[in-house]
Amino acid sequence: MMIGRKMTDLFRKAAEGVTVGKIMAIVAGAMICSFGIHNIHQQTGITEGGVIGLMLLIEHWCGFSPAYITPVLDIACYLLAFKYLGGRFITTSVISTSCISLFYKVWEMFPPMLPDLSDYPLLAAVSGGIFVGVGVGMIIRQGGSSGGDDALALTISRITRWKLSRSYLFTDLTVLGLSLTYIPLSRIIYSVITVTISSFLIDRIQNYNKL
């Protein structure tokens, strides 16, 4: 009886502050982020860093759909983040990552909705970075994450007291180094551009009301 009551109290505390408005913002952010990744990053070979880039790396070498890779990678990072970020973060992140996986599946049902920017890598890098930065920034602002890379970056930021943008760049550049196994160095340069833009936008959107 006592265990059941404690579990109920734990779930109640974790769900506090999760409003309809926050959920709508998370859904919009998930839609924007996944749209950009599917229609720009996956079509042009310009990768993101962090777990998103790791997801694209696994998709390239193993052929697994991001809709299935994402939850596995996310869970691993959330287990690490739980100690430092708390139950409310995990609750909100479950909602946001579920939305991202759902939208990945939706976008995969349609042919690419944007022109192929493979011949214009700088444009692809900038536009892809904007989609990811705005989408993920909206989710982070609501106290959640778009995936394990956000949980990992937030955890690193909490432990080291780095700015969030610096934590993102640390994880991004690590994954980009691994991505050299299938992406030419010339393309990685554009990936550095896209992760720099997305990291900057995420940090700015998260801290907009503090500026």
mmCIF file of C-alpha atoms in Angstrom:
data_model
loop_
_atom_site.group_PDB
_atom_site.id
_atom_site.type_symbol
_atom_site.label_atom_id
_atom_site.label_comp_id
_atom_site.label_asym_id
_atom_site.label_seq_id
_atom_site.Cartn_x
_atom_site.Cartn_y
_atom_site.Cartn_z
ATOM 1 C CA MET A 1 0.000 0.000 0.000
ATOM 2 C CA MET A 2 2.811 2.380 0.977
ATOM 3 C CA ILE A 3 4.751 1.489 -2.191
ATOM 4 C CA GLY A 4 1.701 2.203 -4.340
ATOM 5 C CA ARG A 5 1.180 5.555 -2.642
ATOM 6 C CA LYS A 6 4.820 6.519 -3.111
ATOM 7 C CA MET A 7 4.662 5.586 -6.788
ATOM 8 C CA THR A 8 1.502 7.667 -7.219
ATOM 9 C CA ASP A 9 3.166 10.662 -5.549
ATOM 10 C CA LEU A 10 6.245 10.204 -7.749
ATOM 11 C CA PHE A 11 4.194 10.194 -10.966
ATOM 12 C CA ARG A 12 2.169 13.191 -9.767
ATOM 13 C CA LYS A 13 5.300 15.224 -9.094
ATOM 14 C CA ALA A 14 6.805 14.226 -12.435
ATOM 15 C CA ALA A 15 3.661 15.339 -14.277
ATOM 16 C CA GLU A 16 3.417 18.737 -12.540
ATOM 17 C CA GLY A 17 3.708 21.627 -14.954
ATOM 18 C CA VAL A 18 3.061 19.527 -18.081
ATOM 19 C CA THR A 19 0.300 21.684 -19.568
ATOM 20 C CA VAL A 20 -1.593 21.499 -22.841
ATOM 21 C CA GLY A 21 0.297 24.576 -24.046
ATOM 22 C CA LYS A 22 3.641 22.910 -23.375
ATOM 23 C CA ILE A 23 2.549 19.748 -25.151
ATOM 24 C CA MET A 24 1.429 21.753 -28.206
ATOM 25 C CA ALA A 25 4.799 23.550 -28.333
ATOM 26 C CA ILE A 26 6.602 20.202 -28.040
ATOM 27 C CA VAL A 27 4.522 18.728 -30.867
ATOM 28 C CA ALA A 28 5.301 21.729 -33.092
ATOM 29 C CA GLY A 29 9.003 21.503 -32.266
ATOM 30 C CA ALA A 30 9.077 17.775 -32.985
ATOM 31 C CA MET A 31 7.373 18.318 -36.328
ATOM 32 C CA ILE A 32 9.828 21.053 -37.381
ATOM 33 C CA CYS A 33 12.941 19.183 -36.256
ATOM 34 C CA SER A 34 12.045 15.807 -37.805
ATOM 35 C CA PHE A 35 10.903 17.473 -41.041
ATOM 36 C CA GLY A 36 14.274 19.148 -41.474
ATOM 37 C CA ILE A 37 16.254 16.018 -40.678
ATOM 38 C CA HIS A 38 14.242 13.826 -43.045
ATOM 39 C CA ASN A 39 13.938 16.279 -45.930
ATOM 40 C CA ILE A 40 17.381 17.900 -45.747
ATOM 41 C CA HIS A 41 19.926 15.940 -43.701
ATOM 42 C CA GLN A 42 18.959 12.471 -44.876
ATOM 43 C CA GLN A 43 18.607 13.571 -48.501
ATOM 44 C CA THR A 44 21.883 15.473 -48.769
ATOM 45 C CA GLY A 45 24.200 13.428 -46.561
ATOM 46 C CA ILE A 46 24.882 16.375 -44.262
ATOM 47 C CA THR A 47 24.665 14.939 -40.788
ATOM 48 C CA GLU A 48 23.958 16.373 -37.369
ATOM 49 C CA GLY A 49 26.077 15.570 -34.362
ATOM 50 C CA GLY A 50 25.066 14.011 -31.052
ATOM 51 C CA VAL A 51 22.500 11.242 -31.028
ATOM 52 C CA ILE A 52 20.888 12.578 -34.200
ATOM 53 C CA GLY A 53 24.164 12.167 -36.050
ATOM 54 C CA LEU A 54 24.709 8.777 -34.416
ATOM 55 C CA MET A 55 21.238 7.763 -35.553
ATOM 56 C CA LEU A 56 22.068 8.741 -39.150
ATOM 57 C CA LEU A 57 25.391 6.878 -38.845
ATOM 58 C CA ILE A 58 23.599 3.680 -37.770
ATOM 59 C CA GLU A 59 20.957 4.144 -40.460
ATOM 60 C CA HIS A 60 23.680 4.420 -43.113
ATOM 61 C CA TRP A 61 25.681 1.354 -42.054
ATOM 62 C CA CYS A 62 22.864 -0.892 -40.786
ATOM 63 C CA GLY A 63 19.811 0.327 -42.701
ATOM 64 C CA PHE A 64 17.623 0.696 -39.598
ATOM 65 C CA SER A 65 14.854 3.295 -39.661
ATOM 66 C CA PRO A 66 15.339 6.347 -37.398
ATOM 67 C CA ALA A 67 11.868 5.613 -36.013
ATOM 68 C CA TYR A 68 13.337 2.516 -34.316
ATOM 69 C CA ILE A 69 16.900 3.673 -33.645
ATOM 70 C CA THR A 70 15.907 6.856 -31.859
ATOM 71 C CA PRO A 71 14.103 5.349 -28.827
ATOM 72 C CA VAL A 72 16.950 2.902 -28.120
ATOM 73 C CA LEU A 73 19.606 5.625 -28.105
ATOM 74 C CA ASP A 74 17.349 7.952 -26.152
ATOM 75 C CA ILE A 75 16.702 5.465 -23.351
ATOM 76 C CA ALA A 76 20.427 4.942 -22.848
ATOM 77 C CA CYS A 77 21.018 8.693 -22.486
ATOM 78 C CA TYR A 78 17.930 9.232 -20.306
ATOM 79 C CA LEU A 79 19.139 6.642 -17.825
ATOM 80 C CA LEU A 80 22.250 8.761 -17.429
ATOM 81 C CA ALA A 81 20.284 12.022 -17.284
ATOM 82 C CA PHE A 82 17.695 10.937 -14.711
ATOM 83 C CA LYS A 83 20.059 11.409 -11.760
ATOM 84 C CA TYR A 84 20.897 14.996 -12.709
ATOM 85 C CA LEU A 85 17.757 16.297 -14.439
ATOM 86 C CA GLY A 86 14.955 14.691 -12.451
ATOM 87 C CA GLY A 87 11.659 12.984 -13.151
ATOM 88 C CA ARG A 88 9.851 15.969 -14.643
ATOM 89 C CA PHE A 89 12.470 16.235 -17.389
ATOM 90 C CA ILE A 90 12.070 12.530 -18.162
ATOM 91 C CA THR A 91 8.269 12.801 -18.284
ATOM 92 C CA THR A 92 8.375 15.728 -20.715
ATOM 93 C CA SER A 93 11.060 14.028 -22.776
ATOM 94 C CA VAL A 94 8.989 10.858 -23.134
ATOM 95 C CA ILE A 95 6.294 13.004 -24.750
ATOM 96 C CA SER A 96 8.725 14.832 -27.042
ATOM 97 C CA THR A 97 10.685 11.770 -28.207
ATOM 98 C CA SER A 98 7.455 9.897 -28.872
ATOM 99 C CA CYS A 99 6.320 12.812 -31.050
ATOM 100 C CA ILE A 100 9.630 12.839 -32.932
ATOM 101 C CA SER A 101 9.465 9.098 -33.620
ATOM 102 C CA LEU A 102 5.859 9.497 -34.779
ATOM 103 C CA PHE A 103 6.713 12.352 -37.137
ATOM 104 C CA TYR A 104 9.699 10.459 -38.556
ATOM 105 C CA LYS A 105 7.284 7.701 -39.463
ATOM 106 C CA VAL A 106 4.843 10.189 -40.976
ATOM 107 C CA TRP A 107 7.505 11.892 -43.144
ATOM 108 C CA GLU A 108 8.787 8.478 -44.307
ATOM 109 C CA MET A 109 5.347 7.789 -45.784
ATOM 110 C CA PHE A 110 5.830 10.603 -48.315
ATOM 111 C CA PRO A 111 8.480 11.396 -50.928
ATOM 112 C CA PRO A 112 10.857 14.288 -50.071
ATOM 113 C CA MET A 113 8.865 17.510 -49.725
ATOM 114 C CA LEU A 114 11.785 19.862 -50.406
ATOM 115 C CA PRO A 115 14.038 20.144 -53.487
ATOM 116 C CA ASP A 116 17.208 18.030 -53.359
ATOM 117 C CA LEU A 117 19.921 20.346 -52.037
ATOM 118 C CA SER A 118 22.789 17.913 -52.568
ATOM 119 C CA ASP A 119 24.359 20.255 -55.125
ATOM 120 C CA TYR A 120 24.032 23.187 -52.710
ATOM 121 C CA PRO A 121 25.626 21.884 -49.497
ATOM 122 C CA LEU A 122 26.042 25.300 -47.870
ATOM 123 C CA LEU A 123 22.326 26.033 -48.333
ATOM 124 C CA ALA A 124 21.509 22.559 -47.004
ATOM 125 C CA ALA A 125 23.759 23.096 -43.968
ATOM 126 C CA VAL A 126 22.239 26.459 -43.101
ATOM 127 C CA SER A 127 18.597 25.488 -43.680
ATOM 128 C CA GLY A 128 19.019 22.128 -41.922
ATOM 129 C CA GLY A 129 20.628 23.837 -38.941
ATOM 130 C CA ILE A 130 17.724 26.277 -38.742
ATOM 131 C CA PHE A 131 15.093 23.510 -38.804
ATOM 132 C CA VAL A 132 16.875 21.518 -36.088
ATOM 133 C CA GLY A 133 17.787 24.567 -33.996
ATOM 134 C CA VAL A 134 14.276 26.004 -33.977
ATOM 135 C CA GLY A 135 12.535 22.653 -33.469
ATOM 136 C CA VAL A 136 14.816 21.393 -30.709
ATOM 137 C CA GLY A 137 14.952 24.843 -29.122
ATOM 138 C CA MET A 138 11.159 24.858 -28.785
ATOM 139 C CA ILE A 139 11.264 21.463 -27.092
ATOM 140 C CA ILE A 140 14.143 22.337 -24.732
ATOM 141 C CA ARG A 141 12.347 25.552 -23.761
ATOM 142 C CA GLN A 142 9.422 23.451 -22.513
ATOM 143 C CA GLY A 143 11.719 21.428 -20.256
ATOM 144 C CA GLY A 144 11.988 18.349 -22.464
ATOM 145 C CA SER A 145 14.329 17.030 -25.115
ATOM 146 C CA SER A 146 14.134 15.930 -28.724
ATOM 147 C CA GLY A 147 16.313 12.932 -28.010
ATOM 148 C CA GLY A 148 19.151 11.522 -26.034
ATOM 149 C CA ASP A 149 21.611 14.096 -27.406
ATOM 150 C CA ASP A 150 19.666 16.850 -25.621
ATOM 151 C CA ALA A 151 19.575 14.820 -22.408
ATOM 152 C CA LEU A 152 23.300 14.160 -22.733
ATOM 153 C CA ALA A 153 24.153 17.800 -23.503
ATOM 154 C CA LEU A 154 21.978 19.054 -20.638
ATOM 155 C CA THR A 155 23.611 16.569 -18.271
ATOM 156 C CA ILE A 156 27.097 17.624 -19.377
ATOM 157 C CA SER A 157 26.072 21.273 -18.960
ATOM 158 C CA ARG A 158 24.747 20.573 -15.449
ATOM 159 C CA ILE A 159 27.877 18.679 -14.371
ATOM 160 C CA THR A 160 30.513 20.925 -15.966
ATOM 161 C CA ARG A 161 28.531 24.210 -15.788
ATOM 162 C CA TRP A 162 29.346 24.804 -19.452
ATOM 163 C CA LYS A 163 26.963 26.825 -21.586
ATOM 164 C CA LEU A 164 24.465 24.552 -23.285
ATOM 165 C CA SER A 165 25.779 25.481 -26.730
ATOM 166 C CA ARG A 166 29.288 24.378 -25.697
ATOM 167 C CA SER A 167 27.979 21.030 -24.416
ATOM 168 C CA TYR A 168 26.167 20.451 -27.714
ATOM 169 C CA LEU A 169 29.266 21.239 -29.732
ATOM 170 C CA PHE A 170 31.331 18.813 -27.644
ATOM 171 C CA THR A 171 28.991 15.881 -28.346
ATOM 172 C CA ASP A 172 28.357 16.994 -31.934
ATOM 173 C CA LEU A 173 32.017 17.198 -32.910
ATOM 174 C CA THR A 174 32.697 13.773 -31.351
ATOM 175 C CA VAL A 175 30.014 12.154 -33.501
ATOM 176 C CA LEU A 176 31.087 14.092 -36.582
ATOM 177 C CA GLY A 177 34.530 12.597 -36.175
ATOM 178 C CA LEU A 178 32.960 9.117 -36.296
ATOM 179 C CA SER A 179 30.876 10.175 -39.305
ATOM 180 C CA LEU A 180 34.060 10.544 -41.345
ATOM 181 C CA THR A 181 33.723 6.771 -41.885
ATOM 182 C CA TYR A 182 30.992 7.433 -44.457
ATOM 183 C CA ILE A 183 30.934 11.167 -45.113
ATOM 184 C CA PRO A 184 33.791 12.933 -46.971
ATOM 185 C CA LEU A 185 35.723 15.582 -45.071
ATOM 186 C CA SER A 186 34.327 18.246 -47.389
ATOM 187 C CA ARG A 187 30.815 17.282 -46.292
ATOM 188 C CA ILE A 188 31.794 17.186 -42.622
ATOM 189 C CA ILE A 189 32.776 20.837 -42.915
ATOM 190 C CA TYR A 190 29.167 21.610 -43.836
ATOM 191 C CA SER A 191 28.027 19.451 -40.929
ATOM 192 C CA VAL A 192 30.127 21.589 -38.590
ATOM 193 C CA ILE A 193 28.286 24.611 -39.997
ATOM 194 C CA THR A 194 24.875 23.044 -39.393
ATOM 195 C CA VAL A 195 25.640 21.946 -35.806
ATOM 196 C CA THR A 196 27.075 25.373 -34.994
ATOM 197 C CA ILE A 197 23.887 27.042 -36.244
ATOM 198 C CA SER A 198 21.591 24.580 -34.477
ATOM 199 C CA SER A 199 23.542 24.812 -31.187
ATOM 200 C CA PHE A 200 23.393 28.609 -31.290
ATOM 201 C CA LEU A 201 19.645 28.660 -32.002
ATOM 202 C CA ILE A 202 18.854 26.092 -29.300
ATOM 203 C CA ASP A 203 20.754 28.135 -26.726
ATOM 204 C CA ARG A 204 19.103 31.405 -27.808
ATOM 205 C CA ILE A 205 15.564 29.993 -27.869
ATOM 206 C CA GLN A 206 15.979 28.265 -24.502
ATOM 207 C CA ASN A 207 17.215 31.481 -22.869
ATOM 208 C CA TYR A 208 15.035 33.936 -24.812
ATOM 209 C CA ASN A 209 13.146 35.222 -21.747
ATOM 210 C CA LYS A 210 16.436 35.601 -19.837
ATOM 211 C CA LEU A 211 18.044 37.893 -22.396
#
